[in-house]
Amino acid sequence: MAALGARGCAAVPARLRALWGPHARRGLAQDVGEGKAAKAKPAFTDEAVQTLLYKMTGLDLHKVFRPVKKELKPPQYKLMTEAQLQEATRKAIEEAKTRLVMPPVLDEREPIDDVLAEDKFLEGTETTKYIFTDITYSTPHRERFIVVREPSGVLRKATWEERDRMIQIFFPKEGRRVIPPVLFKDEHLGNVFQQDRHEDLLNMCIAQFEPDSPDYIRVHHRTYDDIDKHGKYDLLRSTRHFGGMVWYLVNRKRTDGLLIDMLNRDLLDDATSLVELYHMLHPECQSAKEAKGGNLQGVELIKVFVKTESQREGYIQLALQAYEEAMATSTAS
Amino acid sequence: AGSRLLKGYRGGHVVIRFALGGCANRPFFRIVAAHSKRARDGKYLEQLGCLDPLPNAHGERVAGLNLERLRYWLGCGAQLSRPAEKLLGLAGFLPLHPMTVTGAERLAQRRRREQQAGTAPADGPGAAP
């Protein structure tokens, strides 16, 4: 296994750093603090973890480039030679890779409550509060000054929700609303899940919320829980949300459903990557020690994992048997 | 009449003040750096922000201030109008305007006087019989 210590920005692959910008640095600042301890827990941004998650995501071109609702234009046909077709496929794969970059997974942000000034004699002069935003174009949004003067006279920094609203008012971003849509409330998420539109919901959530806001984390966790409950893992396969979902499940040790789904679809490599990731994140568990000791590969690794770590052992054994039979018949015929 | 595009004034200075816009019963102020001799809503040098005096759905009055450009104009020697000074005092960019403090104290005094006037006549007719 590669060394797991967080080595600062060098650990983040270059393409991720370019796309995530300030979030990569923020997430890693926390890691570097923890990494000073003897054994650093592998973070979402480590190269090894990212390669495993990326392998599991898959690359189904038909799904990545599925038609998005746009203006209606007549289809374009091109006449190509074999070589040109291969070149076009290669370029499509490159672009698919950029589309599959995983959105960042960060901890929930700390609420801001910082008082800058208290002027008690202003009590009663105003009835509503003033909210002042600094609209200098060149400051990054994270460092912008947004303060609130309450009717009681106290001048405080704005909360995260007020900050997001003001920044959206003065520097509107596409796909984001000033007031978050009602869709993201818990009672309405059920409707979305019934229509199997988890991917669209997650895309909307990424557009609307910051990655470290509690709403973003809550919506993502509800989606992953629902997918795990109903076994609809294939909805997110070959999208950029698959890595985040696997990270969530492995951290909470609920990998059984996903493992069964992978074995049913004959994706043995993905199953082994999943078990490897599990061992990376929980090195103290028994199957991890056995695997390291015995240097197991493939089906053996999964069998050891199933014996020690899983809750639904029976189902996984059945799926493994079915897979081995399928392999036997396919090699025989 | 002459062209209004390039107006040459005698004297005058740059001020940072509010320019009123909006519609009937719906004011909206733009915080603007302009020549003092220009019309209130006329041609300005640069817009430095805005203020919405009516509270929004969350009960707040939104104001945006381009602090970098504000500092530039103040450095160029622009003066501020009194409402602009008061607003920047409330924002914390400048110290609180003395008239804000005086206004708050006067309001508190008036309220106290009304309260005493309210209790005194109540005592009077009550104590008399």
Short mmCIF file of C-alpha atoms in Angstrom, two decimals:
data_model
loop_
_atom_site.label_atom_id
_atom_site.label_comp_id
_atom_site.label_asym_id
_atom_site.label_seq_id
_atom_site.Cartn_x
_atom_site.Cartn_y
_atom_site.Cartn_z
CA MET A 1 0.00 0.00 0.00
CA ALA A 2 1.26 3.53 -0.68
CA ALA A 3 2.29 5.68 2.28
CA LEU A 4 -0.78 7.19 3.80
CA GLY A 5 0.58 10.30 5.48
CA ALA A 6 -0.99 13.57 4.34
CA ARG A 7 1.84 15.31 2.55
CA GLY A 8 0.12 18.65 2.01
CA CYS A 9 -0.80 19.78 -1.45
CA ALA A 10 1.42 17.20 -3.10
CA ALA A 11 -1.02 14.46 -2.11
CA VAL A 12 -3.83 15.97 -4.18
CA PRO A 13 -3.67 15.05 -7.88
CA ALA A 14 -3.00 18.13 -10.02
CA ARG A 15 -6.30 17.97 -11.94
CA LEU A 16 -8.30 17.91 -8.69
CA ARG A 17 -6.37 20.85 -7.24
CA ALA A 18 -7.06 22.93 -10.35
CA LEU A 19 -10.77 22.19 -10.23
CA TRP A 20 -11.40 22.39 -6.50
CA GLY A 21 -9.40 25.60 -5.90
CA PRO A 22 -9.71 26.94 -2.35
CA HIS A 23 -11.62 23.91 -1.08
CA ALA A 24 -8.65 21.59 -1.68
CA ARG A 25 -6.42 23.82 0.41
CA ARG A 26 -9.00 24.14 3.17
CA GLY A 27 -9.69 20.44 3.42
CA LEU A 28 -5.98 19.70 3.53
CA ALA A 29 -5.23 22.33 6.18
CA GLN A 30 -7.27 20.18 8.56
CA ASP A 31 -5.46 17.04 7.40
CA VAL A 32 -2.02 18.47 8.00
CA GLY A 33 -3.06 19.26 11.56
CA GLU A 34 -4.09 15.62 12.16
CA GLY A 35 -1.21 14.17 10.18
CA LYS A 36 1.29 15.22 12.77
CA ALA A 37 0.13 12.21 14.83
CA ALA A 38 1.83 8.86 14.29
CA LYS A 39 -0.74 7.18 11.94
CA ALA A 40 -2.67 9.65 9.76
CA LYS A 41 -6.18 8.55 8.79
CA PRO A 42 -6.44 8.50 4.96
CA ALA A 43 -8.43 11.49 3.74
CA PHE A 44 -10.78 11.75 0.78
CA THR A 45 -8.14 13.68 -1.15
CA ASP A 46 -5.27 11.14 -0.92
CA GLU A 47 -3.98 9.92 -4.28
CA ALA A 48 -4.39 6.24 -3.37
CA VAL A 49 -7.98 6.72 -2.18
CA GLN A 50 -8.86 8.80 -5.24
CA THR A 51 -7.48 6.15 -7.65
CA LEU A 52 -9.52 3.41 -5.97
CA LEU A 53 -12.70 5.48 -6.00
CA TYR A 54 -12.11 6.51 -9.60
CA LYS A 55 -11.63 2.87 -10.67
CA MET A 56 -14.91 1.94 -9.00
CA THR A 57 -16.81 4.79 -10.67
CA GLY A 58 -16.51 3.22 -14.07
CA LEU A 59 -16.59 5.03 -17.41
CA ASP A 60 -19.83 4.42 -19.29
CA LEU A 61 -19.68 6.93 -22.15
CA HIS A 62 -23.34 6.47 -22.99
CA LYS A 63 -24.33 7.51 -19.49
CA VAL A 64 -21.84 10.38 -19.10
CA PHE A 65 -22.85 11.96 -22.39
CA ARG A 66 -26.51 11.24 -21.97
CA PRO A 67 -28.58 13.94 -23.74
CA VAL A 68 -29.19 16.86 -21.41
CA LYS A 69 -32.31 18.93 -21.97
CA LYS A 70 -31.12 21.82 -24.12
CA GLU A 71 -32.40 23.78 -27.09
CA LEU A 72 -33.76 21.54 -29.79
CA LYS A 73 -31.29 21.30 -32.67
CA PRO A 74 -31.31 18.81 -35.55
CA PRO A 75 -28.73 16.02 -35.05
CA GLN A 76 -25.34 16.38 -36.71
CA TYR A 77 -23.92 13.45 -38.68
CA LYS A 78 -20.24 13.14 -39.53
CA LEU A 79 -18.58 10.71 -41.92
CA MET A 80 -15.36 9.34 -40.39
CA THR A 81 -12.70 6.77 -41.09
CA GLU A 82 -11.76 4.15 -38.48
CA ALA A 83 -8.76 6.23 -37.35
CA GLN A 84 -10.87 9.38 -37.00
CA LEU A 85 -13.47 7.44 -35.03
CA GLN A 86 -10.82 6.19 -32.62
CA GLU A 87 -9.46 9.73 -32.26
CA ALA A 88 -12.99 11.03 -31.52
CA THR A 89 -13.54 8.26 -28.96
CA ARG A 90 -10.24 9.09 -27.29
CA LYS A 91 -11.18 12.78 -27.04
CA ALA A 92 -14.59 11.79 -25.66
CA ILE A 93 -12.89 9.71 -22.98
CA GLU A 94 -10.69 12.69 -22.03
CA GLU A 95 -13.71 14.93 -21.65
CA ALA A 96 -15.60 12.25 -19.74
CA LYS A 97 -12.71 12.12 -17.29
CA THR A 98 -13.02 15.87 -16.62
CA ARG A 99 -16.75 15.44 -16.08
CA LEU A 100 -16.15 12.64 -13.59
CA VAL A 101 -14.04 14.72 -11.18
CA MET A 102 -15.46 14.16 -7.71
CA PRO A 103 -16.88 17.10 -5.76
CA PRO A 104 -15.07 17.75 -2.46
CA VAL A 105 -16.07 16.05 0.78
CA LEU A 106 -15.47 18.41 3.70
CA ASP A 107 -16.47 18.59 7.35
CA GLU A 108 -19.36 20.79 8.37
CA ARG A 109 -18.35 24.43 8.78
CA GLU A 110 -18.22 26.07 12.18
CA PRO A 111 -20.94 28.69 12.72
CA ILE A 112 -19.72 32.29 12.84
CA ASP A 113 -20.63 34.44 15.80
CA ASP A 114 -18.19 37.28 16.21
CA VAL A 115 -19.18 40.66 17.59
CA LEU A 116 -17.22 43.63 16.23
CA ALA A 117 -18.80 46.44 18.25
CA GLU A 118 -21.51 46.97 20.85
CA ASP A 119 -23.21 50.36 20.95
CA LYS A 120 -26.01 49.99 23.49
CA PHE A 121 -27.25 53.58 23.13
CA LEU A 122 -28.40 52.85 19.55
CA GLU A 123 -31.10 50.61 20.98
CA GLY A 124 -34.52 51.61 19.71
CA THR A 125 -33.46 54.00 16.92
CA GLU A 126 -34.05 51.47 14.14
CA THR A 127 -36.63 48.73 13.73
CA THR A 128 -34.90 46.47 11.20
CA LYS A 129 -31.29 45.38 10.81
CA TYR A 130 -28.79 46.60 8.24
CA ILE A 131 -26.62 44.10 6.40
CA PHE A 132 -23.49 45.53 4.74
CA THR A 133 -21.59 43.63 2.06
CA ASP A 134 -18.19 44.49 0.66
CA ILE A 135 -18.60 44.29 -3.12
CA THR A 136 -14.96 44.70 -4.08
CA TYR A 137 -14.61 42.55 -7.18
CA SER A 138 -11.18 41.15 -6.44
CA THR A 139 -11.67 39.70 -2.95
CA PRO A 140 -12.35 35.94 -2.78
CA HIS A 141 -15.83 35.17 -1.49
CA ARG A 142 -14.49 33.41 1.60
CA GLU A 143 -12.64 36.56 2.73
CA ARG A 144 -15.41 39.04 1.97
CA PHE A 145 -16.57 41.33 4.80
CA ILE A 146 -20.28 40.95 5.47
CA VAL A 147 -21.49 42.56 8.70
CA VAL A 148 -24.89 43.06 10.27
CA ARG A 149 -25.93 46.01 12.45
CA GLU A 150 -28.81 44.81 14.64
CA PRO A 151 -31.55 47.16 15.98
CA SER A 152 -30.01 46.63 19.43
CA GLY A 153 -26.86 48.42 18.22
CA VAL A 154 -24.53 45.43 18.12
CA LEU A 155 -22.34 45.09 15.00
CA ARG A 156 -21.65 41.43 14.30
CA LYS A 157 -20.31 39.29 11.45
CA ALA A 158 -23.00 37.71 9.30
CA THR A 159 -23.89 34.02 9.67
CA TRP A 160 -23.03 31.58 6.89
CA GLU A 161 -26.60 31.58 5.54
CA GLU A 162 -26.65 35.40 5.38
CA ARG A 163 -23.24 35.36 3.71
CA ASP A 164 -24.34 32.90 1.03
CA ARG A 165 -27.49 34.92 0.35
CA MET A 166 -25.66 38.25 0.03
CA ILE A 167 -22.94 36.80 -2.17
CA GLN A 168 -25.59 35.31 -4.44
CA ILE A 169 -27.40 38.68 -4.63
CA PHE A 170 -24.32 40.70 -5.60
CA PHE A 171 -22.34 38.04 -7.48
CA PRO A 172 -24.95 35.69 -8.89
CA LYS A 173 -23.76 32.21 -9.84
CA GLU A 174 -25.59 30.19 -12.44
CA GLY A 175 -27.86 27.47 -11.12
CA ARG A 176 -27.95 28.96 -7.62
CA ARG A 177 -30.98 30.68 -6.08
CA VAL A 178 -30.88 33.38 -3.40
CA ILE A 179 -33.31 31.41 -1.23
CA PRO A 180 -32.64 27.64 -1.49
CA PRO A 181 -35.49 25.78 -3.25
CA VAL A 182 -38.04 23.97 -1.08
CA LEU A 183 -37.01 20.74 -2.80
CA PHE A 184 -34.05 20.34 -0.44
CA LYS A 185 -36.21 20.05 2.66
CA ASP A 186 -36.48 16.58 4.17
CA GLU A 187 -40.18 16.09 3.52
CA HIS A 188 -39.78 16.61 -0.22
CA LEU A 189 -36.67 14.51 -0.76
CA GLY A 190 -38.86 11.38 -0.61
CA ASN A 191 -40.66 12.37 -3.81
CA VAL A 192 -37.39 12.82 -5.64
CA PHE A 193 -36.14 9.44 -4.47
CA GLN A 194 -39.32 7.73 -5.63
CA GLN A 195 -38.74 9.08 -9.12
CA ASP A 196 -35.15 7.73 -9.09
CA ARG A 197 -33.71 11.19 -9.75
CA HIS A 198 -30.88 11.01 -7.23
CA GLU A 199 -28.24 12.18 -9.71
CA ASP A 200 -30.18 15.31 -10.74
CA LEU A 201 -30.83 16.11 -7.10
CA LEU A 202 -27.13 15.85 -6.27
CA ASN A 203 -26.18 18.02 -9.25
CA MET A 204 -28.67 20.69 -8.12
CA CYS A 205 -27.33 20.42 -4.58
CA ILE A 206 -23.75 21.00 -5.78
CA ALA A 207 -24.91 24.08 -7.72
CA GLN A 208 -26.90 25.52 -4.82
CA PHE A 209 -24.82 24.92 -1.66
CA GLU A 210 -21.19 25.26 -0.62
CA PRO A 211 -19.49 21.88 -0.01
CA ASP A 212 -19.02 22.51 3.69
CA SER A 213 -22.52 23.78 4.43
CA PRO A 214 -24.74 21.60 6.66
CA ASP A 215 -27.48 21.52 3.99
CA TYR A 216 -25.14 20.09 1.36
CA ILE A 217 -23.91 17.39 3.74
CA ARG A 218 -27.45 16.57 4.91
CA VAL A 219 -28.85 16.21 1.36
CA HIS A 220 -25.91 14.08 0.28
CA HIS A 221 -26.18 11.79 3.31
CA ARG A 222 -29.95 11.36 2.82
CA THR A 223 -29.40 10.47 -0.82
CA TYR A 224 -26.71 7.95 -0.01
CA ASP A 225 -28.86 6.42 2.75
CA ASP A 226 -31.80 6.05 0.38
CA ILE A 227 -29.64 4.46 -2.31
CA ASP A 228 -28.17 2.06 0.23
CA LYS A 229 -31.63 1.18 1.56
CA HIS A 230 -33.04 0.32 -1.86
CA GLY A 231 -29.86 -0.96 -3.48
CA LYS A 232 -29.98 1.52 -6.37
CA TYR A 233 -26.20 1.81 -6.64
CA ASP A 234 -26.27 1.70 -10.41
CA LEU A 235 -27.98 5.11 -10.58
CA LEU A 236 -24.77 6.81 -9.50
CA ARG A 237 -22.28 4.51 -11.23
CA SER A 238 -20.25 6.39 -13.90
CA THR A 239 -21.24 9.77 -12.43
CA ARG A 240 -19.07 12.03 -10.33
CA HIS A 241 -21.07 11.29 -7.16
CA PHE A 242 -20.12 7.61 -6.98
CA GLY A 243 -16.82 8.25 -5.19
CA GLY A 244 -18.49 10.32 -2.50
CA MET A 245 -21.10 7.64 -1.91
CA VAL A 246 -18.49 4.87 -1.57
CA TRP A 247 -16.47 7.06 0.85
CA TYR A 248 -19.59 7.62 2.99
CA LEU A 249 -20.53 3.94 3.08
CA VAL A 250 -17.02 2.69 3.81
CA ASN A 251 -16.59 5.18 6.65
CA ARG A 252 -19.77 3.87 8.24
CA LYS A 253 -19.01 0.20 7.47
CA ARG A 254 -22.17 -0.35 5.43
CA THR A 255 -20.54 -1.86 2.38
CA ASP A 256 -22.54 -5.11 2.12
CA GLY A 257 -25.22 -3.95 -0.28
CA LEU A 258 -22.68 -2.36 -2.58
CA LEU A 259 -20.51 -5.47 -2.53
CA ILE A 260 -23.47 -7.70 -3.44
CA ASP A 261 -24.44 -5.34 -6.25
CA MET A 262 -20.90 -5.40 -7.67
CA LEU A 263 -20.72 -9.19 -7.55
CA ASN A 264 -24.11 -9.52 -9.22
CA ARG A 265 -22.87 -7.35 -12.06
CA ASP A 266 -19.64 -9.39 -12.35
CA LEU A 267 -17.40 -6.43 -11.44
CA LEU A 268 -14.72 -8.31 -9.53
CA ASP A 269 -12.07 -5.56 -9.87
CA ASP A 270 -14.46 -3.03 -8.32
CA ALA A 271 -15.22 -5.42 -5.50
CA THR A 272 -11.50 -5.91 -4.74
CA SER A 273 -10.94 -2.12 -4.87
CA LEU A 274 -13.79 -1.69 -2.39
CA VAL A 275 -12.25 -4.19 0.01
CA GLU A 276 -8.81 -2.55 -0.38
CA LEU A 277 -10.32 0.86 0.43
CA TYR A 278 -12.03 -0.60 3.47
CA HIS A 279 -8.71 -1.99 4.69
CA MET A 280 -7.02 1.38 4.08
CA LEU A 281 -9.60 3.20 6.17
CA HIS A 282 -9.95 0.63 8.96
CA PRO A 283 -6.49 -0.92 9.27
CA GLU A 284 -7.19 -2.26 12.75
CA CYS A 285 -9.92 -4.70 11.64
CA GLN A 286 -9.17 -8.41 11.49
CA SER A 287 -9.55 -8.97 7.76
CA ALA A 288 -7.11 -6.12 7.06
CA LYS A 289 -4.43 -7.78 9.18
CA GLU A 290 -5.05 -11.18 7.56
CA ALA A 291 -4.92 -9.66 4.08
CA LYS A 292 -1.66 -7.84 4.78
CA GLY A 293 -0.16 -10.94 6.34
CA GLY A 294 -1.22 -13.35 3.62
CA ASN A 295 -0.92 -10.87 0.68
CA LEU A 296 -4.21 -12.11 -0.77
CA GLN A 297 -5.66 -11.14 -4.14
CA GLY A 298 -9.04 -11.11 -5.83
CA VAL A 299 -11.69 -13.58 -4.72
CA GLU A 300 -9.62 -14.75 -1.70
CA LEU A 301 -9.50 -11.17 -0.38
CA ILE A 302 -13.27 -10.83 -0.68
CA LYS A 303 -13.82 -14.20 1.04
CA VAL A 304 -11.66 -13.19 4.02
CA PHE A 305 -13.44 -9.83 4.21
CA VAL A 306 -16.86 -11.48 4.10
CA LYS A 307 -16.02 -13.95 6.88
CA THR A 308 -14.93 -11.29 9.37
CA GLU A 309 -16.50 -7.92 8.57
CA SER A 310 -19.89 -8.20 6.88
CA GLN A 311 -23.36 -8.44 8.43
CA ARG A 312 -25.13 -10.07 5.49
CA GLU A 313 -22.71 -12.95 5.10
CA GLY A 314 -25.20 -15.35 3.57
CA TYR A 315 -26.17 -13.05 0.71
CA ILE A 316 -22.58 -12.29 -0.16
CA GLN A 317 -21.62 -15.98 -0.14
CA LEU A 318 -24.53 -16.68 -2.51
CA ALA A 319 -23.48 -13.85 -4.81
CA LEU A 320 -19.87 -15.09 -4.78
CA GLN A 321 -21.02 -18.61 -5.64
CA ALA A 322 -23.18 -17.35 -8.49
CA TYR A 323 -20.24 -15.30 -9.80
CA GLU A 324 -17.86 -18.26 -9.67
CA GLU A 325 -20.37 -20.48 -11.46
CA ALA A 326 -20.83 -17.83 -14.13
CA MET A 327 -17.03 -17.60 -14.55
CA ALA A 328 -16.76 -21.39 -14.76
CA THR A 329 -19.49 -21.70 -17.42
CA SER A 330 -18.12 -18.81 -19.46
CA THR A 331 -14.58 -20.24 -19.46
CA ALA A 332 -15.90 -23.72 -20.21
CA SER A 333 -18.08 -22.66 -23.14
CA ALA B 1 -28.70 75.20 -25.69
CA GLY B 2 -25.17 73.91 -25.31
CA SER B 3 -24.20 70.23 -25.18
CA ARG B 4 -24.73 68.62 -21.79
CA LEU B 5 -22.12 65.93 -22.38
CA LEU B 6 -18.98 67.79 -21.24
CA LYS B 7 -20.01 70.18 -18.47
CA GLY B 8 -17.31 72.52 -17.17
CA TYR B 9 -18.00 73.81 -13.68
CA ARG B 10 -16.50 76.66 -11.70
CA GLY B 11 -15.40 75.26 -8.38
CA GLY B 12 -17.15 72.25 -6.98
CA HIS B 13 -15.61 69.11 -5.56
CA VAL B 14 -16.14 65.36 -5.60
CA VAL B 15 -18.74 64.08 -3.12
CA ILE B 16 -19.84 60.60 -2.20
CA ARG B 17 -23.58 60.74 -1.73
CA PHE B 18 -26.85 58.92 -2.36
CA ALA B 19 -28.57 59.12 -5.72
CA LEU B 20 -32.29 58.28 -5.49
CA GLY B 21 -33.79 55.89 -7.99
CA GLY B 22 -36.63 53.40 -8.04
CA CYS B 23 -40.37 54.02 -8.52
CA ALA B 24 -43.30 55.61 -6.70
CA ASN B 25 -43.35 54.51 -3.05
CA ARG B 26 -40.30 52.34 -3.77
CA PRO B 27 -37.02 54.22 -3.18
CA PHE B 28 -33.60 52.78 -3.99
CA PHE B 29 -30.33 54.59 -3.33
CA ARG B 30 -27.10 54.25 -5.25
CA ILE B 31 -23.98 55.30 -3.39
CA VAL B 32 -22.20 57.39 -5.94
CA ALA B 33 -19.06 59.51 -6.37
CA ALA B 34 -20.01 62.65 -8.33
CA HIS B 35 -19.26 66.38 -8.68
CA SER B 36 -21.09 68.36 -6.06
CA LYS B 37 -22.63 70.68 -8.69
CA ARG B 38 -24.24 67.84 -10.64
CA ALA B 39 -27.91 66.95 -10.27
CA ARG B 40 -28.64 64.45 -7.52
CA ASP B 41 -29.54 61.68 -10.01
CA GLY B 42 -27.39 62.97 -12.86
CA LYS B 43 -24.12 61.85 -14.40
CA TYR B 44 -21.71 60.49 -11.80
CA LEU B 45 -18.05 59.54 -11.80
CA GLU B 46 -18.47 56.03 -10.38
CA GLN B 47 -21.03 53.96 -8.53
CA LEU B 48 -19.61 52.73 -5.24
CA GLY B 49 -22.53 50.70 -3.95
CA CYS B 50 -26.22 50.65 -3.23
CA LEU B 51 -28.69 50.76 -0.40
CA ASP B 52 -32.20 49.33 -0.31
CA PRO B 53 -34.07 51.26 2.43
CA LEU B 54 -37.05 48.89 2.50
CA PRO B 55 -36.60 45.67 4.48
CA ASN B 56 -36.59 42.40 2.50
CA ALA B 57 -38.27 39.07 3.24
CA HIS B 58 -35.78 38.38 6.05
CA GLY B 59 -36.32 41.79 7.67
CA GLU B 60 -32.98 43.28 6.71
CA ARG B 61 -32.01 46.39 4.76
CA VAL B 62 -29.39 45.34 2.23
CA ALA B 63 -26.45 47.63 1.45
CA GLY B 64 -23.45 46.94 -0.76
CA LEU B 65 -20.26 49.02 -0.48
CA ASN B 66 -17.25 48.80 -2.76
CA LEU B 67 -14.73 49.51 -0.03
CA GLU B 68 -11.67 49.46 -2.27
CA ARG B 69 -13.02 52.16 -4.62
CA LEU B 70 -14.41 54.09 -1.64
CA ARG B 71 -10.93 54.21 -0.17
CA TYR B 72 -9.58 55.38 -3.53
CA TRP B 73 -12.03 58.30 -3.77
CA LEU B 74 -11.50 59.26 -0.15
CA GLY B 75 -7.80 59.23 -0.88
CA CYS B 76 -8.45 61.53 -3.88
CA GLY B 77 -10.06 64.00 -1.52
CA ALA B 78 -13.78 63.26 -1.94
CA GLN B 79 -16.16 64.54 0.70
CA LEU B 80 -19.09 62.63 2.13
CA SER B 81 -22.68 63.71 2.52
CA ARG B 82 -24.19 63.41 5.98
CA PRO B 83 -26.41 60.38 5.25
CA ALA B 84 -23.44 58.67 3.62
CA GLU B 85 -21.30 59.37 6.70
CA LYS B 86 -24.03 57.99 8.95
CA LEU B 87 -24.37 54.85 6.85
CA LEU B 88 -20.63 54.21 6.83
CA GLY B 89 -20.61 54.81 10.58
CA LEU B 90 -23.30 52.17 11.04
CA ALA B 91 -21.36 49.83 8.79
CA GLY B 92 -18.23 50.21 10.88
CA PHE B 93 -16.04 51.54 8.07
CA LEU B 94 -15.95 54.99 9.71
CA PRO B 95 -16.45 55.74 13.40
CA LEU B 96 -20.06 56.36 14.40
CA HIS B 97 -21.33 59.81 13.39
CA PRO B 98 -21.89 62.12 16.38
CA MET B 99 -25.37 62.97 15.09
CA THR B 100 -26.29 59.28 15.24
CA VAL B 101 -25.35 59.23 18.90
CA THR B 102 -27.10 62.59 19.55
CA GLY B 103 -30.20 61.42 17.68
CA ALA B 104 -30.30 58.22 19.73
CA GLU B 105 -29.97 60.16 23.00
CA ARG B 106 -32.65 62.69 21.95
CA LEU B 107 -35.01 59.85 21.07
CA ALA B 108 -34.39 58.16 24.40
CA GLN B 109 -35.02 61.49 26.22
CA ARG B 110 -38.25 62.10 24.30
CA ARG B 111 -39.47 58.59 25.10
CA ARG B 112 -38.64 59.03 28.78
CA ARG B 113 -40.51 62.38 28.85
CA GLU B 114 -43.56 60.83 27.18
CA GLN B 115 -43.51 57.99 29.62
CA GLN B 116 -43.37 60.40 32.57
CA ALA B 117 -46.08 62.58 31.00
CA GLY B 118 -48.17 59.47 30.58
CA THR B 119 -47.85 58.38 34.23
CA ALA B 120 -48.15 61.91 35.74
CA PRO B 121 -51.66 62.75 34.35
CA ALA B 122 -52.69 59.20 35.30
CA ASP B 123 -51.55 59.93 38.87
CA GLY B 124 -53.18 63.41 38.84
CA PRO B 125 -56.82 62.43 38.08
CA GLY B 126 -56.32 59.25 40.10
CA ALA B 127 -54.85 60.99 43.18
CA ALA B 128 -57.25 63.98 43.12
CA PRO B 129 -60.59 62.32 44.08
#
